[in-house]
Short mmCIF file of N, CA and C in Angstrom, two decimals:
data_model
loop_
_atom_site.label_atom_id
_atom_site.label_comp_id
_atom_site.label_asym_id
_atom_site.label_seq_id
_atom_site.Cartn_x
_atom_site.Cartn_y
_atom_site.Cartn_z
N MET H 1 13.13 51.60 -36.93
CA MET H 1 12.22 50.32 -38.06
C MET H 1 10.72 51.24 -37.65
N SER H 2 9.75 51.09 -39.02
CA SER H 2 8.50 51.56 -39.17
C SER H 2 7.90 51.73 -39.32
N ILE H 3 6.54 51.75 -37.91
CA ILE H 3 5.36 51.61 -37.48
C ILE H 3 5.18 50.36 -38.45
N LYS H 4 4.88 50.65 -39.47
CA LYS H 4 4.41 49.00 -40.59
C LYS H 4 5.09 47.97 -39.55
N LEU H 5 6.36 48.03 -40.31
CA LEU H 5 7.56 46.77 -39.85
C LEU H 5 7.36 46.23 -38.29
N ARG H 6 7.36 47.46 -37.20
CA ARG H 6 6.92 46.59 -35.90
C ARG H 6 5.27 46.18 -35.74
N ASN H 7 3.99 46.53 -36.59
CA ASN H 7 3.28 46.11 -36.20
C ASN H 7 3.33 44.88 -37.17
N THR H 8 3.80 44.32 -38.71
CA THR H 8 3.80 43.24 -38.54
C THR H 8 5.04 42.60 -38.26
N VAL H 9 5.66 42.69 -37.35
CA VAL H 9 6.69 41.48 -37.05
C VAL H 9 5.99 41.59 -35.36
N LEU H 10 5.04 42.17 -34.58
CA LEU H 10 4.33 41.81 -33.70
C LEU H 10 3.62 41.30 -33.69
N ALA H 11 2.21 41.31 -34.78
CA ALA H 11 1.43 40.29 -35.41
C ALA H 11 2.27 39.78 -36.22
N ALA H 12 3.08 39.25 -35.94
CA ALA H 12 3.00 37.95 -36.67
C ALA H 12 4.41 36.41 -35.31
N ILE H 13 4.38 38.03 -34.34
CA ILE H 13 5.01 36.78 -33.43
C ILE H 13 3.35 36.21 -31.65
N ALA H 14 2.37 37.53 -32.13
CA ALA H 14 1.82 37.37 -31.53
C ALA H 14 0.43 36.05 -32.21
N LEU H 15 0.66 35.77 -33.44
CA LEU H 15 0.16 34.55 -34.37
C LEU H 15 1.02 33.18 -33.95
N ILE H 16 2.43 32.99 -34.02
CA ILE H 16 3.37 32.46 -33.09
C ILE H 16 2.73 32.06 -31.91
N LEU H 17 2.71 32.45 -31.34
CA LEU H 17 2.07 32.53 -29.50
C LEU H 17 0.97 31.28 -30.08
N GLY H 18 -0.19 32.38 -30.12
CA GLY H 18 -0.74 31.61 -29.76
C GLY H 18 -1.38 30.33 -30.85
N SER H 19 -0.16 29.99 -31.27
CA SER H 19 -0.55 28.23 -32.02
C SER H 19 -0.11 27.72 -31.75
N LEU H 20 1.26 28.29 -30.84
CA LEU H 20 1.21 27.78 -30.06
C LEU H 20 0.76 27.13 -28.57
N ALA H 21 0.21 28.20 -28.08
CA ALA H 21 -0.54 27.58 -26.87
C ALA H 21 -1.59 26.39 -27.41
N VAL H 22 -2.62 26.65 -29.01
CA VAL H 22 -3.42 25.87 -29.08
C VAL H 22 -2.65 24.74 -29.21
N ALA H 23 -1.51 24.32 -30.02
CA ALA H 23 -0.70 23.40 -30.19
C ALA H 23 -0.51 22.41 -28.35
N ALA H 24 0.06 23.54 -27.49
CA ALA H 24 -0.12 22.72 -25.94
C ALA H 24 -0.57 21.47 -25.95
N PRO H 25 0.03 20.61 -25.50
CA PRO H 25 -0.85 19.42 -24.52
C PRO H 25 -1.54 19.72 -24.30
N ALA H 26 -2.41 18.58 -23.04
CA ALA H 26 -3.58 18.77 -22.06
C ALA H 26 -2.35 18.99 -20.91
N GLN H 27 -3.07 19.77 -19.59
CA GLN H 27 -1.92 19.31 -18.16
C GLN H 27 -2.23 18.27 -17.89
N ALA H 28 -1.38 17.30 -17.03
CA ALA H 28 -1.30 16.47 -16.82
C ALA H 28 -2.75 16.25 -15.81
N GLY H 29 -2.44 18.34 -14.26
CA GLY H 29 -3.46 18.11 -13.78
C GLY H 29 -5.04 17.80 -13.59
N CYS H 30 -6.52 18.13 -12.98
CA CYS H 30 -7.54 18.54 -13.59
C CYS H 30 -7.47 19.72 -14.36
N ASN H 31 -8.44 20.17 -14.59
CA ASN H 31 -9.15 20.33 -14.79
C ASN H 31 -10.72 21.07 -13.98
N GLY H 32 -11.38 22.17 -15.01
CA GLY H 32 -12.81 22.65 -14.63
C GLY H 32 -13.06 21.83 -12.60
N THR H 33 -14.22 21.05 -12.84
CA THR H 33 -14.43 20.64 -11.35
C THR H 33 -13.89 19.70 -11.62
N LYS H 34 -12.96 19.09 -12.11
CA LYS H 34 -13.69 17.53 -12.57
C LYS H 34 -12.47 16.84 -11.44
N CYS H 35 -11.81 16.95 -10.86
CA CYS H 35 -11.01 16.31 -9.94
C CYS H 35 -10.26 14.55 -10.32
N TYR H 36 -9.63 14.25 -10.14
CA TYR H 36 -9.27 12.68 -9.24
C TYR H 36 -8.18 12.34 -8.67
N GLY H 37 -8.60 11.29 -7.70
CA GLY H 37 -7.28 11.23 -7.07
C GLY H 37 -7.35 9.47 -6.97
N SER H 38 -6.57 8.72 -6.07
CA SER H 38 -6.59 7.99 -5.80
C SER H 38 -5.36 6.94 -5.64
N VAL H 39 -5.98 6.01 -3.44
CA VAL H 39 -4.51 5.58 -3.48
C VAL H 39 -4.67 4.46 -2.99
N VAL H 40 -3.79 3.26 -3.12
CA VAL H 40 -2.63 2.30 -2.95
C VAL H 40 -2.57 1.91 -2.36
N THR H 41 -2.39 -0.35 -2.20
CA THR H 41 -1.91 -0.49 -1.16
C THR H 41 -1.89 -1.82 -1.50
N ASN H 42 -0.54 -2.34 -0.01
CA ASN H 42 -0.31 -3.52 -0.25
C ASN H 42 -0.72 -4.31 1.46
N PRO H 43 -2.59 -4.74 1.35
CA PRO H 43 -1.62 -5.00 2.76
C PRO H 43 -0.64 -6.29 3.99
N LYS H 44 -0.36 -6.86 2.73
CA LYS H 44 0.35 -7.63 3.07
C LYS H 44 2.54 -6.98 3.34
N SER H 45 1.80 -6.07 3.02
CA SER H 45 3.59 -4.58 2.60
C SER H 45 3.03 -3.65 3.36
N THR H 46 4.73 -2.48 3.93
CA THR H 46 4.21 -1.57 4.21
C THR H 46 4.01 -1.22 2.97
N ALA H 47 3.93 -1.00 1.58
CA ALA H 47 3.92 -0.04 0.26
C ALA H 47 2.73 0.79 -0.04
N TYR H 48 2.81 1.37 -0.70
CA TYR H 48 2.03 2.30 -0.81
C TYR H 48 2.28 2.94 -2.22
N GLY H 49 1.33 3.92 -2.12
CA GLY H 49 1.43 4.86 -3.44
C GLY H 49 -0.26 5.79 -3.33
N TYR H 50 0.35 7.53 -3.75
CA TYR H 50 -1.05 8.20 -3.95
C TYR H 50 -1.14 8.99 -5.37
N ALA H 51 -1.97 9.23 -5.62
CA ALA H 51 -1.40 9.75 -6.84
C ALA H 51 -3.50 11.35 -6.33
N TYR H 52 -3.16 12.83 -6.79
CA TYR H 52 -4.28 13.08 -7.54
C TYR H 52 -4.64 14.62 -8.25
N ASN H 53 -5.37 15.19 -8.33
CA ASN H 53 -5.60 16.66 -8.95
C ASN H 53 -4.96 15.69 -10.87
N ARG H 54 -5.80 15.19 -10.91
CA ARG H 54 -5.38 14.30 -12.12
C ARG H 54 -6.56 14.05 -12.85
N VAL H 55 -6.55 14.47 -14.23
CA VAL H 55 -8.01 14.45 -15.14
C VAL H 55 -9.68 13.59 -14.91
N SER H 56 -8.40 12.16 -15.01
CA SER H 56 -9.50 10.79 -15.32
C SER H 56 -8.82 10.01 -14.17
N GLY H 57 -10.25 8.96 -13.63
CA GLY H 57 -10.15 7.75 -12.99
C GLY H 57 -8.81 6.58 -13.00
N ARG H 58 -9.71 6.94 -14.18
CA ARG H 58 -8.36 5.66 -14.36
C ARG H 58 -6.48 6.17 -14.26
N SER H 59 -6.23 7.84 -14.89
CA SER H 59 -4.96 8.04 -14.37
C SER H 59 -4.81 7.82 -13.42
N ALA H 60 -5.45 8.42 -11.97
CA ALA H 60 -4.83 9.04 -10.75
C ALA H 60 -4.86 7.81 -10.81
N ASN H 61 -5.31 6.68 -10.78
CA ASN H 61 -4.91 5.13 -9.91
C ASN H 61 -3.36 4.43 -10.70
N ASN H 62 -3.75 5.08 -12.15
CA ASN H 62 -2.25 4.16 -13.22
C ASN H 62 -0.90 5.67 -12.20
N ALA H 63 -1.59 6.75 -11.74
CA ALA H 63 -0.17 6.59 -11.09
C ALA H 63 0.04 6.87 -9.55
N ALA H 64 -1.41 6.37 -8.69
CA ALA H 64 -0.71 6.33 -7.69
C ALA H 64 -0.49 4.53 -8.00
N GLN H 65 -0.11 3.34 -9.22
CA GLN H 65 0.35 2.59 -8.83
C GLN H 65 1.63 2.27 -8.95
N ALA H 66 2.30 3.61 -9.99
CA ALA H 66 3.65 3.67 -10.46
C ALA H 66 3.63 3.76 -9.34
N ASN H 67 3.64 5.20 -8.61
CA ASN H 67 4.39 5.34 -7.31
C ASN H 67 4.30 4.75 -5.52
N CYS H 68 3.89 2.95 -6.15
CA CYS H 68 3.37 2.18 -5.37
C CYS H 68 5.08 1.21 -6.00
N PRO H 69 6.34 1.51 -4.89
CA PRO H 69 7.40 -0.24 -5.26
C PRO H 69 6.72 -0.69 -4.77
N GLY H 70 6.07 -1.32 -4.46
CA GLY H 70 5.52 -2.91 -4.14
C GLY H 70 4.44 -3.61 -4.75
N ASN H 71 3.82 -4.79 -4.28
CA ASN H 71 3.26 -4.66 -5.28
C ASN H 71 1.76 -4.48 -5.05
N CYS H 72 1.18 -2.93 -5.24
CA CYS H 72 0.20 -2.64 -5.05
C CYS H 72 -1.22 -3.08 -6.24
N ARG H 73 -1.97 -3.37 -4.79
CA ARG H 73 -3.95 -3.51 -5.68
C ARG H 73 -5.07 -3.12 -5.22
N VAL H 74 -4.49 -2.85 -3.55
CA VAL H 74 -6.07 -2.38 -3.39
C VAL H 74 -6.20 -0.67 -3.06
N TYR H 75 -6.83 -0.54 -4.38
CA TYR H 75 -7.05 1.90 -3.98
C TYR H 75 -8.42 1.83 -4.85
N VAL H 76 -8.35 2.88 -3.72
CA VAL H 76 -9.03 2.93 -3.67
C VAL H 76 -8.90 4.83 -5.17
N ILE H 77 -10.67 4.57 -5.69
CA ILE H 77 -10.83 6.26 -6.72
C ILE H 77 -12.04 6.95 -6.38
N PHE H 78 -11.88 8.39 -6.18
CA PHE H 78 -12.59 9.59 -5.41
C PHE H 78 -12.05 10.97 -6.81
N ARG H 79 -13.64 11.64 -7.01
CA ARG H 79 -13.86 12.24 -7.22
C ARG H 79 -13.83 13.85 -7.09
N ASN H 80 -13.20 14.63 -6.52
CA ASN H 80 -13.01 16.25 -6.23
C ASN H 80 -13.41 15.15 -4.33
N SER H 81 -12.66 14.91 -4.24
CA SER H 81 -12.94 14.56 -2.59
C SER H 81 -11.61 14.19 -2.07
N CYS H 82 -11.64 12.79 -1.17
CA CYS H 82 -10.11 12.09 -0.81
C CYS H 82 -10.87 10.64 -0.34
N GLY H 83 -9.35 10.23 -0.31
CA GLY H 83 -10.26 8.92 -0.23
C GLY H 83 -8.60 8.33 0.82
N ALA H 84 -9.30 7.22 1.14
CA ALA H 84 -7.90 6.39 2.63
C ALA H 84 -8.21 5.26 2.71
N ILE H 85 -7.25 4.34 3.27
CA ILE H 85 -7.25 2.96 2.86
C ILE H 85 -6.50 2.93 4.65
N ALA H 86 -6.78 2.01 5.41
CA ALA H 86 -6.32 1.55 6.68
C ALA H 86 -6.66 -0.10 6.75
N VAL H 87 -4.84 -0.76 7.26
CA VAL H 87 -4.63 -1.99 7.53
C VAL H 87 -4.70 -2.30 8.76
N GLY H 88 -5.86 -3.80 8.62
CA GLY H 88 -5.33 -4.41 10.27
C GLY H 88 -4.59 -5.09 10.43
N ARG H 89 -3.93 -5.46 11.44
CA ARG H 89 -2.47 -6.41 11.65
C ARG H 89 -2.88 -7.69 11.45
N ASN H 90 -3.92 -8.13 10.62
CA ASN H 90 -3.79 -9.60 10.21
C ASN H 90 -4.74 -9.61 8.92
N GLY H 91 -4.03 -8.16 8.62
CA GLY H 91 -4.35 -8.23 6.68
C GLY H 91 -5.10 -7.31 5.64
N VAL H 92 -6.16 -7.66 7.03
CA VAL H 92 -7.74 -7.17 6.75
C VAL H 92 -7.50 -5.49 6.65
N TYR H 93 -8.41 -4.65 5.75
CA TYR H 93 -8.38 -3.97 4.69
C TYR H 93 -9.45 -3.08 4.97
N GLY H 94 -9.60 -0.86 5.34
CA GLY H 94 -10.28 -0.97 4.76
C GLY H 94 -10.44 0.00 4.63
N TRP H 95 -11.36 0.74 3.56
CA TRP H 95 -11.22 2.04 2.53
C TRP H 95 -12.43 3.20 2.71
N ALA H 96 -12.18 4.10 2.30
CA ALA H 96 -12.98 4.98 2.38
C ALA H 96 -12.98 5.78 1.44
N ALA H 97 -14.26 6.82 1.01
CA ALA H 97 -13.75 7.89 -0.16
C ALA H 97 -14.45 9.80 0.85
N HIS H 98 -14.26 10.97 0.76
CA HIS H 98 -15.16 10.98 1.44
C HIS H 98 -14.89 12.85 1.50
N LYS H 99 -15.21 13.58 1.19
CA LYS H 99 -15.38 15.50 1.15
C LYS H 99 -14.62 15.73 2.01
N SER H 100 -14.17 15.00 2.66
CA SER H 100 -13.80 15.77 4.04
C SER H 100 -12.27 14.74 4.42
N ARG H 101 -11.38 15.20 4.35
CA ARG H 101 -9.62 14.69 4.61
C ARG H 101 -9.40 13.84 6.18
N LYS H 102 -10.58 14.19 7.29
CA LYS H 102 -11.08 14.10 8.59
C LYS H 102 -12.04 12.48 8.00
N TRP H 103 -12.85 12.82 7.42
CA TRP H 103 -13.94 11.48 7.36
C TRP H 103 -13.42 10.93 6.71
N ALA H 104 -12.96 10.67 5.63
CA ALA H 104 -12.11 9.75 4.95
C ALA H 104 -11.87 9.05 6.03
N LYS H 105 -10.34 8.96 6.60
CA LYS H 105 -9.46 8.71 7.18
C LYS H 105 -10.15 8.01 8.51
N TYR H 106 -11.29 8.56 8.89
CA TYR H 106 -11.84 8.49 9.99
C TYR H 106 -12.69 6.88 9.72
N TYR H 107 -13.43 7.00 8.30
CA TYR H 107 -14.36 6.09 8.12
C TYR H 107 -13.18 4.93 7.34
N ALA H 108 -11.98 4.47 6.60
CA ALA H 108 -11.12 4.33 6.51
C ALA H 108 -10.68 3.08 7.38
N VAL H 109 -10.96 3.64 8.67
CA VAL H 109 -9.80 2.98 10.21
C VAL H 109 -11.18 2.59 10.58
N ARG H 110 -12.42 2.67 10.39
CA ARG H 110 -13.95 2.35 11.24
C ARG H 110 -13.61 0.47 10.49
N ASN H 111 -13.65 1.27 9.35
CA ASN H 111 -14.50 0.34 8.70
C ASN H 111 -13.21 -1.55 8.44
N CYS H 112 -12.06 -1.31 8.54
CA CYS H 112 -11.11 -1.63 9.00
C CYS H 112 -10.80 -2.83 9.84
N SER H 113 -11.71 -2.13 10.67
CA SER H 113 -12.28 -2.76 12.47
C SER H 113 -13.12 -3.28 12.75
N LYS H 114 -14.31 -2.61 11.70
CA LYS H 114 -15.20 -4.11 11.85
C LYS H 114 -14.40 -5.72 11.53
N TYR H 115 -13.53 -5.34 11.18
CA TYR H 115 -13.85 -6.56 10.25
C TYR H 115 -11.82 -7.80 10.44
N GLY H 116 -11.00 -6.67 11.22
CA GLY H 116 -9.97 -6.71 11.35
C GLY H 116 -9.57 -6.16 13.30
N PHE H 117 -8.17 -5.85 13.25
CA PHE H 117 -7.98 -5.47 14.16
C PHE H 117 -6.34 -5.22 14.99
N GLY H 118 -5.74 -3.98 14.91
CA GLY H 118 -5.12 -2.91 15.01
C GLY H 118 -5.04 -1.94 14.02
N CYS H 119 -6.24 -1.58 12.69
CA CYS H 119 -5.91 -1.11 12.12
C CYS H 119 -5.48 0.81 12.16
N LYS H 120 -4.87 0.20 11.43
CA LYS H 120 -4.18 2.03 11.49
C LYS H 120 -4.00 2.33 9.93
N LEU H 121 -4.07 3.75 9.69
CA LEU H 121 -4.10 4.73 9.09
C LEU H 121 -2.55 3.49 8.61
N ARG H 122 -3.15 3.76 6.18
CA ARG H 122 -1.52 3.93 5.35
C ARG H 122 -2.45 4.47 4.88
N VAL H 123 -2.76 5.06 4.29
CA VAL H 123 -2.44 5.82 2.67
C VAL H 123 -4.21 6.83 2.54
N TRP H 124 -3.32 8.66 2.14
CA TRP H 124 -5.01 8.94 2.07
C TRP H 124 -4.36 9.78 1.09
N SER H 125 -5.36 10.77 0.68
CA SER H 125 -4.44 12.16 -0.69
C SER H 125 -6.13 12.68 -0.24
N CYS H 126 -6.03 13.79 -1.24
CA CYS H 126 -6.93 14.76 -1.41
C CYS H 126 -7.16 15.26 -2.37
N THR H 127 -8.33 15.62 -3.28
CA THR H 127 -7.69 16.57 -4.18
C THR H 127 -8.67 18.39 -4.41
N ARG H 128 -7.33 18.66 -5.62
CA ARG H 128 -8.18 20.10 -4.79
C ARG H 128 -9.68 20.70 -4.39
N TYR H 129 -10.46 19.46 -4.90
CA TYR H 129 -11.77 20.35 -4.43
C TYR H 129 -12.30 20.10 -3.37
N SER H 130 -11.94 19.31 -2.94
CA SER H 130 -12.27 18.71 -1.39
C SER H 130 -12.23 19.43 -0.13
N ARG H 131 -12.66 19.30 0.77
CA ARG H 131 -12.52 19.95 2.35
C ARG H 131 -12.02 19.18 2.80
N ARG H 132 -10.34 20.44 2.97
CA ARG H 132 -9.39 19.49 3.77
C ARG H 132 -10.11 19.61 4.92
#
């Protein structure tokens, strides 16, 4: 193959690959420093769902709802942090969002315990840019 033909073929391949990269769909996960997550639950059952590293709060909540096998209505949406939900034996729930997984979980149980009893952590999740 001549050098001119080889360079032409390489240029054509580079052009095709470059156009594919531009036409590729957006990544499902977060980008930059804006990562959203969501945790959802149904306090009257054991159903829960979660999502993390999404591009928007809406997409995170939709994904968490889709991952919940029950009718989950209680939800927390968070950005660059962690979210948690705790549920008490009397159906009361508490939630929290915090940069730290430890504190999100702690505050969820604490908030539930203000109005309920026997509160236990049901679900938690963290995004990429949280302090786990």
